[in-house]
PDB file of C-alpha atoms and ligand atoms in Angstrom:
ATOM      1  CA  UNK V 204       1.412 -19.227 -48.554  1.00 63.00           C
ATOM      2  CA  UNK V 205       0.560 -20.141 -51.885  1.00 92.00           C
ATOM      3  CA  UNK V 206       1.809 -19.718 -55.472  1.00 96.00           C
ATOM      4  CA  UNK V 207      -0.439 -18.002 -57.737  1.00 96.00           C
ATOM      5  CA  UNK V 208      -1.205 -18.088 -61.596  1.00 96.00           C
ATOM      6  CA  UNK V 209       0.301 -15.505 -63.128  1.00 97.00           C
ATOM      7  CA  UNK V 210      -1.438 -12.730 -65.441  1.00 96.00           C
ATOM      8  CA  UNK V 211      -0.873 -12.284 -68.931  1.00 96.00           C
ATOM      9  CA  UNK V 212      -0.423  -9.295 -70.899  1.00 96.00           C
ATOM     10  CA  UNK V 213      -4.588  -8.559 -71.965  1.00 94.00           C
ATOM     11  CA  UNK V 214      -5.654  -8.957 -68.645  1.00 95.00           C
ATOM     12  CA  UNK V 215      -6.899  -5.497 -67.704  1.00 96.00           C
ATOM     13  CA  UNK V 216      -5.464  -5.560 -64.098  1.00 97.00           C
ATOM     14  CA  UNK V 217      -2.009  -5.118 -65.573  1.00 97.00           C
ATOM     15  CA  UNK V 218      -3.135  -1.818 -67.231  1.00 97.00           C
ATOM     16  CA  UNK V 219      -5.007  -0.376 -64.132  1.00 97.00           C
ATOM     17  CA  UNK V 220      -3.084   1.858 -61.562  1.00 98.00           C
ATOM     18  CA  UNK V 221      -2.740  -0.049 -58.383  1.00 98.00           C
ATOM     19  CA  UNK V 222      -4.187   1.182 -55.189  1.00 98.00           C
ATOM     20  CA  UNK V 223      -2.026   2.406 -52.106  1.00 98.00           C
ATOM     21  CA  UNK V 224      -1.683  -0.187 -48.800  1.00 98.00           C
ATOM     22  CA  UNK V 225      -3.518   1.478 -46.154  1.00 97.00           C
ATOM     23  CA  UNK V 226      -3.475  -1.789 -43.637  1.00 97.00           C
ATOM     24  CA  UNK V 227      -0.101  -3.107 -43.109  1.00 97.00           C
ATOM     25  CA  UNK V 228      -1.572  -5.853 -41.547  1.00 97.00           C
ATOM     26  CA  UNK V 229      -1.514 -10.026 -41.599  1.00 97.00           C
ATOM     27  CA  UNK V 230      -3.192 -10.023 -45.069  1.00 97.00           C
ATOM     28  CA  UNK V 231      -0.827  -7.689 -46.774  1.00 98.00           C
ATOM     29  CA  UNK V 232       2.408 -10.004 -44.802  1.00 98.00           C
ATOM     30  CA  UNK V 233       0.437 -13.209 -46.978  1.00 98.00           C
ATOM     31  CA  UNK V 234       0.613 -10.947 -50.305  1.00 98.00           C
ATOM     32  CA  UNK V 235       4.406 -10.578 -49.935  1.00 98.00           C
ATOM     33  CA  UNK V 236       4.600 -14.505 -49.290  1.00 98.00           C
ATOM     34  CA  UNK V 237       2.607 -15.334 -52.010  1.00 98.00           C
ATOM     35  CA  UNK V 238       4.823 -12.742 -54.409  1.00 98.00           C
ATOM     36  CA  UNK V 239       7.702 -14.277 -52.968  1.00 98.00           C
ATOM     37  CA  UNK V 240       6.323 -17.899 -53.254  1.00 98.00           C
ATOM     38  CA  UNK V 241       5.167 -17.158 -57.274  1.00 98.00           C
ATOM     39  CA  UNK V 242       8.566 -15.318 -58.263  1.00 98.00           C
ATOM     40  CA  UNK V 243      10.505 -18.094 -57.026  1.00 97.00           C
ATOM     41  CA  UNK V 244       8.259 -20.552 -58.618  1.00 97.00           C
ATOM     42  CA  UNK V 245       8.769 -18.989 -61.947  1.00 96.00           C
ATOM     43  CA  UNK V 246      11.151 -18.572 -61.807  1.00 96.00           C
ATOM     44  CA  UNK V 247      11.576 -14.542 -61.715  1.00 96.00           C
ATOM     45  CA  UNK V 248      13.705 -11.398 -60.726  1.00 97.00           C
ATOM     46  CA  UNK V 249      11.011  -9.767 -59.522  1.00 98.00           C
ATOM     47  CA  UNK V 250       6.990  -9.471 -59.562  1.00 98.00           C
ATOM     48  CA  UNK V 251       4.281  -6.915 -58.286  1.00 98.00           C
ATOM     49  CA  UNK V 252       0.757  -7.848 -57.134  1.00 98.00           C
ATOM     50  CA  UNK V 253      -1.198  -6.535 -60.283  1.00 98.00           C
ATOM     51  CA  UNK V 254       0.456  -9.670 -62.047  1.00 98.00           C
ATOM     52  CA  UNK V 255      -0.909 -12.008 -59.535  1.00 98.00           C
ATOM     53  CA  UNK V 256      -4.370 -10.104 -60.080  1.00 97.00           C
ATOM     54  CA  UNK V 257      -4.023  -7.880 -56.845  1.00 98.00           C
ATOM     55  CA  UNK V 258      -4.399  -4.355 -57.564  1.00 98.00           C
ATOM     56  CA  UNK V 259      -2.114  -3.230 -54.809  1.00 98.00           C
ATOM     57  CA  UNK V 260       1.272  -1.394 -54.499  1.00 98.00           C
ATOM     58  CA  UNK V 261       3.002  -4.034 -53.170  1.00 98.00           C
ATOM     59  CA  UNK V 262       6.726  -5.450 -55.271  1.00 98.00           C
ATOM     60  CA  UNK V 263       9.023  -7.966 -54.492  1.00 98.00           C
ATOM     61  CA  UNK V 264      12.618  -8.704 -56.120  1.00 98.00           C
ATOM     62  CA  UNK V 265      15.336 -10.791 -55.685  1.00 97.00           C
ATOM     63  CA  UNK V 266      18.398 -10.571 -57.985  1.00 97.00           C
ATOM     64  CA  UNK V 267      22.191 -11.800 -57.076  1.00 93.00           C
ATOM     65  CA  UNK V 268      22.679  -8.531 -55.267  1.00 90.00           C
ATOM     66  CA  UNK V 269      19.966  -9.054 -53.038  1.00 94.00           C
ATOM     67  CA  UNK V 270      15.907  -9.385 -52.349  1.00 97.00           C
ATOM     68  CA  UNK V 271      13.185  -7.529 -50.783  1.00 98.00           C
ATOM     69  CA  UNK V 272       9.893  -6.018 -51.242  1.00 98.00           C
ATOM     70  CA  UNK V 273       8.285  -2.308 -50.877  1.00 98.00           C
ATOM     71  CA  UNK V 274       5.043  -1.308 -50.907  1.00 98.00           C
ATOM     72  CA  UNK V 275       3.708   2.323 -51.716  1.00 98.00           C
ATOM     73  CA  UNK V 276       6.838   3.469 -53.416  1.00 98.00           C
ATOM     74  CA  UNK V 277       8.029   6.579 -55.452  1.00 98.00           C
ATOM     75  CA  UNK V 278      11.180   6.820 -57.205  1.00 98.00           C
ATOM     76  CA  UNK V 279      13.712   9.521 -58.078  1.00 98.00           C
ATOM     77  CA  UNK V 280      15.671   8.951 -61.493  1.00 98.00           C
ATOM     78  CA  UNK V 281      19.038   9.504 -62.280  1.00 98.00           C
ATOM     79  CA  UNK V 282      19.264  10.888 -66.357  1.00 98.00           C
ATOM     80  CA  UNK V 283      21.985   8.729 -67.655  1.00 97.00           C
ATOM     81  CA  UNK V 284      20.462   5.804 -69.252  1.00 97.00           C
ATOM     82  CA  UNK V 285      21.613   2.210 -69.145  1.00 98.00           C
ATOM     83  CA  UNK V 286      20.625  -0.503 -72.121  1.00 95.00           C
ATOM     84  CA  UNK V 287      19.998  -3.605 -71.393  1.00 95.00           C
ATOM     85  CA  UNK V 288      17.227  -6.399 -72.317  1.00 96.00           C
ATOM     86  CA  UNK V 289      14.200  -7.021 -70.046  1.00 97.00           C
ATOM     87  CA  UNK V 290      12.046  -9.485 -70.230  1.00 97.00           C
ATOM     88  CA  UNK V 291       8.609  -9.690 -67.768  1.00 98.00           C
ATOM     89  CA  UNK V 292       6.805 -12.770 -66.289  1.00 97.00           C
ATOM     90  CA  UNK V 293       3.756 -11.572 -68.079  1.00 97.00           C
ATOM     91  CA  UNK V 294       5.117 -11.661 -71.369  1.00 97.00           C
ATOM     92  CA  UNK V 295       5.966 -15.543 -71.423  1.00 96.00           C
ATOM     93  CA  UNK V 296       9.217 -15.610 -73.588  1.00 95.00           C
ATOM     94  CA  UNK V 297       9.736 -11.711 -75.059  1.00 96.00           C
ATOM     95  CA  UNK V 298      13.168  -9.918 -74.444  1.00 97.00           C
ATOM     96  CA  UNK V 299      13.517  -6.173 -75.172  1.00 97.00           C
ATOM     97  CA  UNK V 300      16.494  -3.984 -75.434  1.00 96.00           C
ATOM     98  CA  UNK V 301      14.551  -1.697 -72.811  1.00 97.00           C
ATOM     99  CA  UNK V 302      15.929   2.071 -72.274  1.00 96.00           C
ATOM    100  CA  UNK V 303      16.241   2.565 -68.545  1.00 98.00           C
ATOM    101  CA  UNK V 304      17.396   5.336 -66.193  1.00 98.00           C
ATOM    102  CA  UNK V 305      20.836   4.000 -64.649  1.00 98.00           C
ATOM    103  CA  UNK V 306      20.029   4.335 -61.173  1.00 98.00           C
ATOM    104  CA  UNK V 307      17.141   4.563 -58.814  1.00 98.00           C
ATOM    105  CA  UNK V 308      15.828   5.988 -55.542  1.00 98.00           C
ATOM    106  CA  UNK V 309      12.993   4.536 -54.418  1.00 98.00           C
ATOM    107  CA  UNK V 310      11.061   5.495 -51.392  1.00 98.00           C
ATOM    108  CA  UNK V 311       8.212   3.497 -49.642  1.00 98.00           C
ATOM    109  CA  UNK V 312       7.195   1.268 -47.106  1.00 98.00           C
ATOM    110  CA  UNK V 313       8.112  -2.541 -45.657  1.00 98.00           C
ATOM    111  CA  UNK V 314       5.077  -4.859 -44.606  1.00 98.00           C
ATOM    112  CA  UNK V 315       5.195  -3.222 -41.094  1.00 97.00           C
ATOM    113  CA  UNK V 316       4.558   0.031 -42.173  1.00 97.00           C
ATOM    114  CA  UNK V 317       8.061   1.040 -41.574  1.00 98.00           C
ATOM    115  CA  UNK V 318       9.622   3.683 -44.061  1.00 98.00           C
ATOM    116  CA  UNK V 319      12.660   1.958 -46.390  1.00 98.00           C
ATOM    117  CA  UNK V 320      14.804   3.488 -49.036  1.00 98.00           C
ATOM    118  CA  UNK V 321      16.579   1.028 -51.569  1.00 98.00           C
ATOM    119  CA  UNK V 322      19.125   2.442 -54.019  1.00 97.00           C
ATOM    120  CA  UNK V 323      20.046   1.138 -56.856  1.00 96.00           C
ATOM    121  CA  UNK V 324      21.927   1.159 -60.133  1.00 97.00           C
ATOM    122  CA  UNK V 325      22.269  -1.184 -63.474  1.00 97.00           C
ATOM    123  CA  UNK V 326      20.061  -4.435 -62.486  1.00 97.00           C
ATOM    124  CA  UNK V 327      18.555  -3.533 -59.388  1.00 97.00           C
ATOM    125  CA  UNK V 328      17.461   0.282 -60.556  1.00 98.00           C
ATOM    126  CA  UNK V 329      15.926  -1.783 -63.707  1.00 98.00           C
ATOM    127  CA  UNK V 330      14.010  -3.874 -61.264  1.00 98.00           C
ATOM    128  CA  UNK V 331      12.947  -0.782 -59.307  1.00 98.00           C
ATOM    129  CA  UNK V 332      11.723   0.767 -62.220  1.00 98.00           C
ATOM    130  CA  UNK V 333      10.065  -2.005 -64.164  1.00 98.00           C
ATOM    131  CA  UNK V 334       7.751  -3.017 -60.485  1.00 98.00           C
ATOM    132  CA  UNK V 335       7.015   0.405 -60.037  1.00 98.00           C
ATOM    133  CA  UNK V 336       6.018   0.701 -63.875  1.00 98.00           C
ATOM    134  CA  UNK V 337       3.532  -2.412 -62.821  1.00 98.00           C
ATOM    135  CA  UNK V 338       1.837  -0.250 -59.964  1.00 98.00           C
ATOM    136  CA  UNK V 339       1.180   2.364 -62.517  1.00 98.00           C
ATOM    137  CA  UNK V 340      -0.310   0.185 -64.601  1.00 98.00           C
ATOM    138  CA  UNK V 341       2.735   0.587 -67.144  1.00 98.00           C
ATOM    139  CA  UNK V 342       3.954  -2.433 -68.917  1.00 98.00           C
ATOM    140  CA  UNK V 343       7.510  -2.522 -70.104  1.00 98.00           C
ATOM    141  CA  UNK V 344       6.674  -2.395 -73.727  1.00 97.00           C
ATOM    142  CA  UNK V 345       5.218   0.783 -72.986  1.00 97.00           C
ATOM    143  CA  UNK V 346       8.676   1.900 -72.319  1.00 97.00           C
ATOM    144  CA  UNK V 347      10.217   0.624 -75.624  1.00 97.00           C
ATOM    145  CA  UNK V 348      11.556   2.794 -78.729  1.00 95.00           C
ATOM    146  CA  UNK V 349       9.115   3.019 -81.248  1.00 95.00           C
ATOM    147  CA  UNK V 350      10.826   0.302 -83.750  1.00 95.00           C
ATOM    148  CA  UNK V 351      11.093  -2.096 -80.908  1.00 95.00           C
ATOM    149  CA  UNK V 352       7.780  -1.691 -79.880  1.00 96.00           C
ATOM    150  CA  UNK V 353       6.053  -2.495 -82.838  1.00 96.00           C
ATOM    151  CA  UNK V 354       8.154  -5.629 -83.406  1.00 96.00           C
ATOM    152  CA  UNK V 355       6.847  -6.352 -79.749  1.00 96.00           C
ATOM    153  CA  UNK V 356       3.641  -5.960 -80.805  1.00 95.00           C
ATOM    154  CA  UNK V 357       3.880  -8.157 -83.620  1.00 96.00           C
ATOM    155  CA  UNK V 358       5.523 -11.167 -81.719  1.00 96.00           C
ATOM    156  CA  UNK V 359       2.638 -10.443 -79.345  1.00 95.00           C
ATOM    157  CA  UNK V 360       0.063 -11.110 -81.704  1.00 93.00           C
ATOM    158  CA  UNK V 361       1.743 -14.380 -82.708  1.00 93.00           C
ATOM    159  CA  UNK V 362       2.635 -15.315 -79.338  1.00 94.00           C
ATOM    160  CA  UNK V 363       0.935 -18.905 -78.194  1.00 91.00           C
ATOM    161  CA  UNK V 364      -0.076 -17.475 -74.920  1.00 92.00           C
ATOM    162  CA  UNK V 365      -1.828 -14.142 -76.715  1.00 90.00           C
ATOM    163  CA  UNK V 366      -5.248 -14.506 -75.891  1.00 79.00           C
ATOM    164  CA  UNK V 367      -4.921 -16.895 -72.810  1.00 72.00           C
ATOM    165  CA  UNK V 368      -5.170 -13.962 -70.975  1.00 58.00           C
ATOM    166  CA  UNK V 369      -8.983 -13.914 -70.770  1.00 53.00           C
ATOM    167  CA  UNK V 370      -9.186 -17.367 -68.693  1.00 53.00           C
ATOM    168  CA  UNK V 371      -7.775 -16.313 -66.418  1.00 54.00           C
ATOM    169  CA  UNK V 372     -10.427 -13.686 -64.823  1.00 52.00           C
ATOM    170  CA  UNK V 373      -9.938 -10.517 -65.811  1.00 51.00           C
ATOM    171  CA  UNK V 374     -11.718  -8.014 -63.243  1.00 51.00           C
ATOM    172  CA  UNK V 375      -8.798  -6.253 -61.184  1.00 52.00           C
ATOM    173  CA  UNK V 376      -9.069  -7.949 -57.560  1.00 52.00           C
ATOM    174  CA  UNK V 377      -8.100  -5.572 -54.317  1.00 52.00           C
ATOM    175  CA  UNK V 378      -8.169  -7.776 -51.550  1.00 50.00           C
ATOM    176  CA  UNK V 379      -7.685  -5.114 -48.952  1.00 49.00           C
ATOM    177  CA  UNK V 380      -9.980  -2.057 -48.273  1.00 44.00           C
ATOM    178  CA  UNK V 381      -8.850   0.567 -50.225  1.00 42.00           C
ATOM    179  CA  UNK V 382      -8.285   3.004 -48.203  1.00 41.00           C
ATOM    180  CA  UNK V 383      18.179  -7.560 -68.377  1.00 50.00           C
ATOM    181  CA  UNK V 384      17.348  -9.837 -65.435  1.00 60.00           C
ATOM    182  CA  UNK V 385      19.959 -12.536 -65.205  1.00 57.00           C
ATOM    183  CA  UNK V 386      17.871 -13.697 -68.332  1.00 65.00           C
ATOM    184  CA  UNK V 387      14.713 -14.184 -65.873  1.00 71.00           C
ATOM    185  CA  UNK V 388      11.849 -11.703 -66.709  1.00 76.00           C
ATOM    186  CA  UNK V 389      10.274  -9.292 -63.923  1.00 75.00           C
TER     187      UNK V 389
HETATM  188 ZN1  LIG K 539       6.889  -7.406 -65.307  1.00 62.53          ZN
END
C-alpha cells in the first residue's frame, strides 16, 4: 500500500476516458488500497484512479455517511437538482457552486467482481457523480454554469499549482491489461 502523488488539472490522464477492469484480481485489490491510502492522506471525500495517473474505472469515497469503492459503474439520475459547492483534489484550493442531480443510482462492481448497487442522495449522489465524471474523463468544472466556469478558469490560470501539472508525467498509465464535501474536495 502506498500513497500516491496526486494529478493536477493539465495532466492529460484526467481528460482521457478510463478503461473498464477486466481482472478483478490482486493488482486491482492494491489500486483500491492505494485510493484509499491517498484520499485519506489528503485528506479527501473521495478519489478515482485517473487522479492517481491510472486510467482505470476504479472510485473510492468515504463521507460521514459511509465509504466504499466501485469499479465499472453506470449511474441513473434523478432530475431534481441539488446546489451545493464542490471542490476536487485536483484542483488544489477551488470551490464551485456545482449543479448536481439530487440523487444517484449507481451500478457496478466491488474488487471481487461481485455486482453492488449504492444509492444515494445530497452528498453521497454528489460523490457518485463527480467519480464517475473522473472515469469519463469529465472534470467538475466541466459541469459548471457558464459564469462560474469562466471565473474557474480565470482562478485557474492564476492558481500557484497551474502548470505543475507537467512534472508530474503526463502519459495516462493503465496498469492492468485492458481488456460540497464536508469542505474536503473529491
Ligand atoms: Zn475530483
Amino acid at each position: 500500500m502506498s500513497i500516491q502523488p496526486i494529478r493536477l488539472f493539465g495532466d492529460p490522464v484526467l481528460t482521457t476516458p478510463a478503461e473498464l477492469v477486466v481482472n478483478f484480481d490482486k493488482e486491482l485489490r492494491t489500486l483500491v488500497e492505494d485510493l484509499t491510502q491517498t484520499m485519506h492522506d489528503a485528506p479527501g471525500a473521495g478519489l478515482a484512479a485517473p487522479q492517481i495517473g491510472v486510467s482505470l474505472q476504479v472510485f473510492v469515497w468515504d463521507i460521514e455517511e459511509g465509504d466504499g469503492h466501485l469499479i465499472n459503474p453506470t449511474l441513473d439520475l434523478s432530475e431534481d437538482l441539488q446546489d451545493g459547492e464542490e471542490g476536487c483534489l485536483s484542483f488544489p484550493g477551488l470551490v464551485y457552486e456545482t449543479p448536481r442531480a439530487f440523487r444517484a443510482v449507481a451500478k457496478g462492481f466491488n474488487m471481487h467482481g461481485e455486482p453492488v448497487t449504492i444509492e444515494g442522495t445530497e452528498l453521497l449522489a454528489r460523490v457518485l457523480q463527480h467519480e464517475t465524471d473522473h472515469l469519463k474523463g469529465i472534470v467538475f468544472i466541466d459541469r459548471l454554469l457558464a459564469a462560474e466556469r469562466k471565473i474557474a478558469m480565470a482562478d485557474i490560470r492564476n492558481s500557484d499549482w497551474f502548470g505543475q501539472a507537467q512534472d508530474l508525467g503526463n502519459t495516462p498509465i493503465v496498469k492492468f491489461s485492458p481488456h460540497a464535501t464536508n469542505g474536503r474536495a473529491i
